[in-house]
Short mmCIF file of C-alpha atoms and ligand atoms in Angstrom, two decimals:
data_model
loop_
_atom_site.label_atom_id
_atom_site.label_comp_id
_atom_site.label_asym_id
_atom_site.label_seq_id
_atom_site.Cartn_x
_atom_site.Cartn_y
_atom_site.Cartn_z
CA UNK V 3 13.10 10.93 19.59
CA UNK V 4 11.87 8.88 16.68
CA UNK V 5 13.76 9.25 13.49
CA UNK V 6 11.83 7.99 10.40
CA UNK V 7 11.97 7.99 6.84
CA UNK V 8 9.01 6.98 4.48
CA UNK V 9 9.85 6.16 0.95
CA UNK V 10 7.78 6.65 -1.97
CA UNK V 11 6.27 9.45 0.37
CA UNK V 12 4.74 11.52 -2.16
CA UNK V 13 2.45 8.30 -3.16
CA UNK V 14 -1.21 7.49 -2.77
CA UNK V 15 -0.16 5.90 0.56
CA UNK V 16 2.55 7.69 1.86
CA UNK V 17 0.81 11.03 1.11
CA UNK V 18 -0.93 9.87 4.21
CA UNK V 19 1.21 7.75 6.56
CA UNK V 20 3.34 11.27 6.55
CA UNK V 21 0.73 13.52 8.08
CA UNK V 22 -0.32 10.40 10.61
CA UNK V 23 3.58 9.58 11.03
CA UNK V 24 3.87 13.89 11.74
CA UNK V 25 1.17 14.01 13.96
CA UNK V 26 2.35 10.75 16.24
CA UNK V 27 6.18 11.51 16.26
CA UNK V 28 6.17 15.41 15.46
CA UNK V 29 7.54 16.83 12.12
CA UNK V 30 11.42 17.06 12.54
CA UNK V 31 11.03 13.28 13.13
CA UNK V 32 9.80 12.40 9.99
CA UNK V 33 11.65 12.86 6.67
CA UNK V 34 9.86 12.12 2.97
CA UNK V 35 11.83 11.22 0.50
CA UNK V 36 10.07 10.76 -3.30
CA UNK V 37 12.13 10.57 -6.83
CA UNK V 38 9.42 13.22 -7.64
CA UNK V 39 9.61 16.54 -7.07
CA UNK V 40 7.06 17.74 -4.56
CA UNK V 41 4.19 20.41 -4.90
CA UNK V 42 5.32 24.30 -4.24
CA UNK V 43 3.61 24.12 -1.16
CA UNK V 44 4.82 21.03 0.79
CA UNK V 45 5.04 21.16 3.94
CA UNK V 46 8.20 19.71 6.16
CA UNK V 47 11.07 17.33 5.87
CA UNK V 48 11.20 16.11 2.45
CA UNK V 49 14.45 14.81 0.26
CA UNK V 50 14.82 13.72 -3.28
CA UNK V 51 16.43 10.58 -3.76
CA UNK V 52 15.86 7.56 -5.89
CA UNK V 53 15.69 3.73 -4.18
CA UNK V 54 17.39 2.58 -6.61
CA UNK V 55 20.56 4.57 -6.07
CA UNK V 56 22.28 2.51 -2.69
CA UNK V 57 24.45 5.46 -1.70
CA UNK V 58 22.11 8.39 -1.73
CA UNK V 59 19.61 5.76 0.70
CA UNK V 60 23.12 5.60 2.79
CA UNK V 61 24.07 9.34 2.97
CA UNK V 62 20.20 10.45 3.73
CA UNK V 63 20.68 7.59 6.86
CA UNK V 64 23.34 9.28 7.77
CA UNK V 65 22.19 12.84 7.26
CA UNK V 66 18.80 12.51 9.96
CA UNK V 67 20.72 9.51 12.18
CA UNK V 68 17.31 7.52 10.72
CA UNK V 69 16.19 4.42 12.92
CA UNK V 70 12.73 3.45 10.97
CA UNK V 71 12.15 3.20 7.53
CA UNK V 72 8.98 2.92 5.65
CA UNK V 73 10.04 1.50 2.25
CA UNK V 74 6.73 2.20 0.07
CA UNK V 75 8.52 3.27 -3.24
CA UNK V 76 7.07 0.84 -6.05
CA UNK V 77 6.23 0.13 -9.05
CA UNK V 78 2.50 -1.11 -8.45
CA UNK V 79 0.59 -3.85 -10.71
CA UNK V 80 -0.64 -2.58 -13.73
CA UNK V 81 2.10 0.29 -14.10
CA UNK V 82 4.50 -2.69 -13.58
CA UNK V 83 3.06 -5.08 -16.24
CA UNK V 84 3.54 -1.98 -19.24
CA UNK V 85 7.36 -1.87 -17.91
CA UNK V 86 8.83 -5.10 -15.68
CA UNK V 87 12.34 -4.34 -16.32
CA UNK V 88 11.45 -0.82 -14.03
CA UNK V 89 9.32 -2.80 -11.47
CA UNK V 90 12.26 -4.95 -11.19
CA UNK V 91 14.62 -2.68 -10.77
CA UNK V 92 12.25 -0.70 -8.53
CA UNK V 93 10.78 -2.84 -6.35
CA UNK V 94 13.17 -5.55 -5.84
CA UNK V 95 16.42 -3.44 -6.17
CA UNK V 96 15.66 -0.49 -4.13
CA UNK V 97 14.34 -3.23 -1.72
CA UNK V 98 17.47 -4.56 -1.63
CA UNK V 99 19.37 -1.25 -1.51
CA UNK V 100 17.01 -0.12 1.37
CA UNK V 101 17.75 -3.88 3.23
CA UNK V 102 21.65 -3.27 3.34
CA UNK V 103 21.82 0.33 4.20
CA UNK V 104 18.97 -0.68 6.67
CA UNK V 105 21.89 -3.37 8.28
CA UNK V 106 24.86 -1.43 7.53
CA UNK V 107 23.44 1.25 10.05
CA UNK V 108 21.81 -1.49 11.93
CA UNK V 109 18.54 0.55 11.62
CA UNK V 110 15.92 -0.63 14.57
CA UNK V 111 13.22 -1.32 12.12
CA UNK V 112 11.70 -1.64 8.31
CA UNK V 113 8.12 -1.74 7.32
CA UNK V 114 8.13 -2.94 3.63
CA UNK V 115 3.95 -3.38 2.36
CA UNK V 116 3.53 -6.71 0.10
CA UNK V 117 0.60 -7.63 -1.80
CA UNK V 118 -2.37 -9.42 -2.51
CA UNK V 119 -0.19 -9.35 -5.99
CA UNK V 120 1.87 -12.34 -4.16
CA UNK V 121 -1.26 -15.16 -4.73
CA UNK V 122 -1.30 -16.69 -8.29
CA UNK V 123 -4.25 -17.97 -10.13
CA UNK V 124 -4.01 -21.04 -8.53
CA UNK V 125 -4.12 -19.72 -4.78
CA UNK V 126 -7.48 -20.20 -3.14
CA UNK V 127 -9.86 -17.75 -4.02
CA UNK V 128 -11.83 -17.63 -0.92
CA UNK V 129 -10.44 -16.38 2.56
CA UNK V 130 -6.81 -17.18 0.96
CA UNK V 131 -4.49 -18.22 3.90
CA UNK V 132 -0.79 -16.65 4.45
CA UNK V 133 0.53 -19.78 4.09
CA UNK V 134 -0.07 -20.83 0.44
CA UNK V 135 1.97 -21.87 -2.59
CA UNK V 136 2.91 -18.28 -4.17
CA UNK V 137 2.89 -18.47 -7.85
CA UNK V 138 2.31 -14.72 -9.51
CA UNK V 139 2.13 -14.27 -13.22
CA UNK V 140 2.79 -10.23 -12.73
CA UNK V 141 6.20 -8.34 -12.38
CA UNK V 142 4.73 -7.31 -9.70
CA UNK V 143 3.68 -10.39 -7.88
CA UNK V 144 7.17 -11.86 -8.79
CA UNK V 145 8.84 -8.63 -7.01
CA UNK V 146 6.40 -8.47 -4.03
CA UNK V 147 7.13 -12.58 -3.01
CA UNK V 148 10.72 -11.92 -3.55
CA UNK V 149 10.54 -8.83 -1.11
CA UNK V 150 8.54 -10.67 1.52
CA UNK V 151 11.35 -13.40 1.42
CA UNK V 152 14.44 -11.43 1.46
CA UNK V 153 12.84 -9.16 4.51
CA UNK V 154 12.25 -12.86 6.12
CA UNK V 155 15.87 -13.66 5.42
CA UNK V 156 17.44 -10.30 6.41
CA UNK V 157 15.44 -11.14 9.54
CA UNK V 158 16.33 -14.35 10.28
CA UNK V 159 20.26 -14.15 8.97
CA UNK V 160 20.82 -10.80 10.28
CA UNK V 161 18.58 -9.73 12.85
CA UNK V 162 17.24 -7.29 11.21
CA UNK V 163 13.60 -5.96 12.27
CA UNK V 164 11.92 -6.33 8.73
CA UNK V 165 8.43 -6.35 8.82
CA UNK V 166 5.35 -6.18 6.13
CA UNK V 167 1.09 -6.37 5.74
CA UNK V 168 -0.08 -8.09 2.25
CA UNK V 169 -2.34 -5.44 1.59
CA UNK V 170 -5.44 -5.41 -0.54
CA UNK V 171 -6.80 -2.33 -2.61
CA UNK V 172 -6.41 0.51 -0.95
CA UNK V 173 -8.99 3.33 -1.75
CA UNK V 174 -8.79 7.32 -0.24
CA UNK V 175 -9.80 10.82 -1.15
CA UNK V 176 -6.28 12.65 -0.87
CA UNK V 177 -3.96 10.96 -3.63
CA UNK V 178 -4.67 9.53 -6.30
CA UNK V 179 -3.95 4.98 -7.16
CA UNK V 180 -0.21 5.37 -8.94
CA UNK V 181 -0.83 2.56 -11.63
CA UNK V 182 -2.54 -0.34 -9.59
CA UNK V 183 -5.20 -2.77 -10.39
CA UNK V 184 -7.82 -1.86 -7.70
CA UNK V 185 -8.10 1.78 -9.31
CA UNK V 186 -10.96 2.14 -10.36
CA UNK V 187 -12.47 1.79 -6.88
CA UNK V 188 -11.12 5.05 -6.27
CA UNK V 189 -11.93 6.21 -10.03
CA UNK V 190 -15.99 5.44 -9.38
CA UNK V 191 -15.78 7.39 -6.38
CA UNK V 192 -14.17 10.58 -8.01
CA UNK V 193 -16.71 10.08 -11.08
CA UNK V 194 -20.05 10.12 -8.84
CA UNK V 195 -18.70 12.68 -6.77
CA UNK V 196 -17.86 15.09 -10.21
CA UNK V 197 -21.41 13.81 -11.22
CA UNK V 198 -19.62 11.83 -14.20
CA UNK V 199 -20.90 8.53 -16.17
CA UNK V 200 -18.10 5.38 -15.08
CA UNK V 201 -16.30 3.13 -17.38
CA UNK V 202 -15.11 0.43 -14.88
CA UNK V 203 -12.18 -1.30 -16.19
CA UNK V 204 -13.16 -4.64 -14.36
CA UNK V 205 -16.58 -6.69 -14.98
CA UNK V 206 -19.35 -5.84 -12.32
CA UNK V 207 -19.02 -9.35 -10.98
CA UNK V 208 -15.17 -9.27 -10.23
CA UNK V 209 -14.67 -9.30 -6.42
CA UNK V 210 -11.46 -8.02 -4.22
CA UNK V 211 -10.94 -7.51 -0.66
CA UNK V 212 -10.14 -4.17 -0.06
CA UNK V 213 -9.33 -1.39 2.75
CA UNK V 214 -10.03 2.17 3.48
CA UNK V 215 -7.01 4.15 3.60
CA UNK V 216 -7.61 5.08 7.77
CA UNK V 217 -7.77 1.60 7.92
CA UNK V 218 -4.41 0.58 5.72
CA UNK V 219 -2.13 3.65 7.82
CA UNK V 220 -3.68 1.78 11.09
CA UNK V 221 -2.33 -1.45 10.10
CA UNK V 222 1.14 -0.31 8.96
CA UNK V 223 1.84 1.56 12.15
CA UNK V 224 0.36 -1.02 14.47
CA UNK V 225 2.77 -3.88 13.06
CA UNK V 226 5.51 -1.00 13.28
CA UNK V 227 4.78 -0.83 16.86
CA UNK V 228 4.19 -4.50 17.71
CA UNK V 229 5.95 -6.46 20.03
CA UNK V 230 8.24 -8.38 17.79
CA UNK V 231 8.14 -11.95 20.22
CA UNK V 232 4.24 -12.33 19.34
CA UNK V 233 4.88 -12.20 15.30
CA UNK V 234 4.76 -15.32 13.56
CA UNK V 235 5.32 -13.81 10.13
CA UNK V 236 7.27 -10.79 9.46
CA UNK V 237 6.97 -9.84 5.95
CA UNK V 238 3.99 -11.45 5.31
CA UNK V 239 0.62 -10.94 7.20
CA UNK V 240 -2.38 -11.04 5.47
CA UNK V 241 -4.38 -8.07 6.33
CA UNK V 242 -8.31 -7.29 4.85
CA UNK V 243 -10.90 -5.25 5.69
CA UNK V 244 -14.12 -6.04 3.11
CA UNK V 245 -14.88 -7.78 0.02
CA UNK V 246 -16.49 -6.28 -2.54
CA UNK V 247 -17.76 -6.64 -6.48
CA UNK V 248 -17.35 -3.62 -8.35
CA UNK V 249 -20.80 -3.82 -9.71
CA UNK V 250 -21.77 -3.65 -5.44
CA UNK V 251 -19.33 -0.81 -5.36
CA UNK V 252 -21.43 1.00 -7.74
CA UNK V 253 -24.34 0.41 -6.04
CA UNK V 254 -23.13 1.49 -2.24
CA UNK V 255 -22.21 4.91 -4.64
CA UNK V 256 -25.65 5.00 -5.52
CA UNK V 257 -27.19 4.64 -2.42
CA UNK V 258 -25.35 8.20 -1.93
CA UNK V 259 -25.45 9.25 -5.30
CA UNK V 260 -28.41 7.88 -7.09
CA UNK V 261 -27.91 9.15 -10.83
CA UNK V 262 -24.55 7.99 -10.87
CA UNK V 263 -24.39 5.75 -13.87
CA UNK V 264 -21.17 3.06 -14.21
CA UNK V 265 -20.77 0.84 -17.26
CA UNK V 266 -18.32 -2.30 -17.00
CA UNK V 267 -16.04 -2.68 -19.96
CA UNK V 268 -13.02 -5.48 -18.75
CA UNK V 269 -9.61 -4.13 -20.68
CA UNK V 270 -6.13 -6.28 -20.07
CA UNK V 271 -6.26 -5.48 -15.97
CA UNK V 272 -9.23 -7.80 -15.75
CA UNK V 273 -6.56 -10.92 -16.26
CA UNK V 274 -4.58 -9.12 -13.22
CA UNK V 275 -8.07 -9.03 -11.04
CA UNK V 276 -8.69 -12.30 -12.33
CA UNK V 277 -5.68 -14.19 -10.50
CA UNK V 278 -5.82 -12.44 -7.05
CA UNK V 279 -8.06 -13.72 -4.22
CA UNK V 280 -11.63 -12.51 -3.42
CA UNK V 281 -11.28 -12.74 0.04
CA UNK V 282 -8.34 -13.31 2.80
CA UNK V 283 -7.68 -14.82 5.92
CA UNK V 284 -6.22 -12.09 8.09
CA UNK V 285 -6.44 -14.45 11.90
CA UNK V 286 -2.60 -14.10 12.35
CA UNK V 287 -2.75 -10.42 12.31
CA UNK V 288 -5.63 -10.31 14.68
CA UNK V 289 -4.57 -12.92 17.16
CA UNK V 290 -0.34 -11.63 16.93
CA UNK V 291 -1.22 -7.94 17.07
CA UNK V 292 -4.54 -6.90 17.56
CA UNK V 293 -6.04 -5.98 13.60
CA UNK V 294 -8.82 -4.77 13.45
CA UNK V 295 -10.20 -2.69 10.78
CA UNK V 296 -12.85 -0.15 11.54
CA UNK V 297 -14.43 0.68 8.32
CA UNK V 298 -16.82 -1.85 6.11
CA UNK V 299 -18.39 -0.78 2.71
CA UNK V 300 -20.83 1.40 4.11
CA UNK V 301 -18.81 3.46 6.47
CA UNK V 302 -16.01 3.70 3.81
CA UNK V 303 -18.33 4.84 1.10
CA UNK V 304 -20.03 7.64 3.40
CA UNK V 305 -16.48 8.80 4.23
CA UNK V 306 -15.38 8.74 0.81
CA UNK V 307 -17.97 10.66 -0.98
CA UNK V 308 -18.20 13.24 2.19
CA UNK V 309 -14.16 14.18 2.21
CA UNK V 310 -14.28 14.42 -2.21
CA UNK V 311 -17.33 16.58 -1.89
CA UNK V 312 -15.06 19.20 0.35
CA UNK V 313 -11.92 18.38 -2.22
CA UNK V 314 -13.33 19.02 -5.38
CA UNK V 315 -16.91 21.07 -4.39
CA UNK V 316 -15.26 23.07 -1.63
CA UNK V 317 -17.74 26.12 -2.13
CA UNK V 318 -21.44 23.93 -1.91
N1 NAD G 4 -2.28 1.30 -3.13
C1 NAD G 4 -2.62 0.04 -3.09
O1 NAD G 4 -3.79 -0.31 -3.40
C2 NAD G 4 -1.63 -1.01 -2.64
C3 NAD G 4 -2.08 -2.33 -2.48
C4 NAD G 4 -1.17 -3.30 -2.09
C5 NAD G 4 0.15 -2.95 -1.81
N2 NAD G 4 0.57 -1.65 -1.97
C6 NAD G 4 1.98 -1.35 -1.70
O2 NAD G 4 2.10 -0.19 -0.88
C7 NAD G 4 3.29 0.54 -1.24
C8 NAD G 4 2.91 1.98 -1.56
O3 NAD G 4 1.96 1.98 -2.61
P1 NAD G 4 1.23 3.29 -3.14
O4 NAD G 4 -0.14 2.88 -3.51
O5 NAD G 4 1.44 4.42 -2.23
O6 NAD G 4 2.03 3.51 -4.51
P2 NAD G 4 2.08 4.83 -5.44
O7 NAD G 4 2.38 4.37 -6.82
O8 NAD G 4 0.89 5.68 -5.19
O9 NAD G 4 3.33 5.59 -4.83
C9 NAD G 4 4.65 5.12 -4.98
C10 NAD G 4 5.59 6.27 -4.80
O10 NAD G 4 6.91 5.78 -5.00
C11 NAD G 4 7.63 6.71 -5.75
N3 NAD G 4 8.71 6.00 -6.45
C12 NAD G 4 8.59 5.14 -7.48
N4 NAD G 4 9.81 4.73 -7.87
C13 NAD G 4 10.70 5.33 -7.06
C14 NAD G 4 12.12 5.29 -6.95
N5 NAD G 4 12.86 4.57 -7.79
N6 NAD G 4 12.71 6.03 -6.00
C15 NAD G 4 11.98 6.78 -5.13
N7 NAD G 4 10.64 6.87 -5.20
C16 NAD G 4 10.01 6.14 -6.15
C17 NAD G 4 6.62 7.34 -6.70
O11 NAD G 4 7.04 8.61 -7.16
C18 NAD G 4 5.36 7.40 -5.83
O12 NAD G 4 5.25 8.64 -5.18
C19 NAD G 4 3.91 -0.22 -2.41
O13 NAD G 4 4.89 -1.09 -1.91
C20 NAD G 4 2.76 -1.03 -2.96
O14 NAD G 4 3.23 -2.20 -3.61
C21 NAD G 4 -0.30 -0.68 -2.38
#
């Protein structure tokens, strides 16, 4: 029997890899753990402990004999550029923490998501490779390359089965972003569904690769589940699904939703959107272990505004 633990459960992703991870493994093999208290009415295995604190990571080990650990407790981009000191401590910290309980116990594996954060400004902007000088400006770009290279060290010094997907924006319907730049792709969605007017905090022309969330719990389980002797990387596979303007966003909405109005006013996260890629190069994770998204703009947005109608009109 599989014994996981997801980090940063109670999160916009984790929300979801839980009920995936529960279905796949069955719930007494799956533990949450959040620094947030959960909702009344959650539902199985869940502990409160903080990344940042080594031995309560170490006793919870212990505690459910864990072999797999999702690490997905962060402080994201924008969240992280209004306090570094706590995306440092956060994300490279309990990194760190989960890393040397993760040997101590000599824990089969660790899935740790990086970033499209990782590219500077002076990356290529167009299908970006993996292998490219990293030079953030963010926190969080800082703390994302320095996670991707000490899960490639504790790798290659230890041994240690750490592996990680560079994901892009991730938009869903269950959770909402925690603090991250590609927000408001989820915001326009929850506006046109409430049959609400848009302020998008990007310009209309600014372009991201992005993911559906189906998609982004596909790719994190399938590298899980890989067989390690085909990875080239380990901490650092680019994985994309589409590439998208926000003003094109708005108008796949429409096609849906055709009132729905969306202004573009750029605030200080437009800088952060600025120096990340527009599109990446995700061949290594398709030729090393079969990625494959299956949802493009159209799909996603269909999906999207069909699973927020039941969430927030659950009567019509
Ligand atoms: N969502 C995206 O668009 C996106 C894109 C690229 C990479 N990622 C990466 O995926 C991972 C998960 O992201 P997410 O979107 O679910 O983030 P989120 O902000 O929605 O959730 C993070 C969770 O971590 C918890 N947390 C924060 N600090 C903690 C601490 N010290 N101890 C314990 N828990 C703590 C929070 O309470 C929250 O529930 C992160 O590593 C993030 O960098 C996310």
């Amino acid at each position: 029997m599989k014994r996981i633990m997801v980090t940063g459960a109670l999160g916009q992703i984790g929300s979801e890899l839980i009920v995936k991870l529960r279905e796949k493994y069955g719930s007494d093999s799956v533990l949450a753990v959040d620094y947030r208290v959960p909702d009344k009415d959650y539902a199985g295995l869940f502990e409160l402990a903080d990344v940042r604190d080594r031995e309560a990571l170490d006793r919870l080990v212990t505690k459910y004999k864990i072999d797999t650990i999702y690490h997905l407790a962060a402080i994201l981009s924008a969240k992280g550029e209004s306090n570094p000191q706590l995306a440092f401590e956060t994300n490279i910290l309990g990194l760190y923490n989960v890393l040397e309980v993760g040997l101590k116990h000599r824990i089969e594996r660790i899935i740790v998501p990086s970033s499209i954060a990782v590219f500077g400004p002076d990356a290529p902007k167009e299908n970006t490779p993996v292998e490219v000088a990293l030079q953030p400006t963010t926190m969080y770009g800082i703390t994302k390359v320095t996670g991707e290279l000490l899960g490639n060290y504790y790798y290659h010094r230890f041994g240690l089965d750490v592996r990680g997907v560079r994901l892009p924006g991730i938009i869903s319907s269950e959770t909402l972003p925690g603090g991250g730049t590609t927000d408001y792709a989820v915001e326009m969605f929850y506006a046109a569904v409430k049959g609400e007017p848009y302020v998008c905090f990007v310009r209309a022309d600014t372009v991201l690769p992005m993911m559906y969330m189906p998609d982004c719990i596909k790719a994190l389980i399938q590298l899980a589940e890989a067989d390690g002797s085909n990875l080239r990387y380990r901490c650092n596979y680019n994985v994309t699904a589409m590439s998208f303007s926000a003003g094109e966003l708005a108008d796949a909405i429409r096609e849906f939703i055709p009132d729905f109005v969306c202004e573009f006013k750029p605030d200080h996260r437009q800088k952060i959107a600025d120096a990340w890629p527009r599109s990446l190069d995700d061949s290594a994770a398709r030729e090393d272990w079969g990625w494959q998204p299956d949802y493009d703009l159209k799909s996603m947005t269909k999906d999207m505004i069909d699973k927020l109608r039941k969430k927030l009109h659950p009567s019509k």
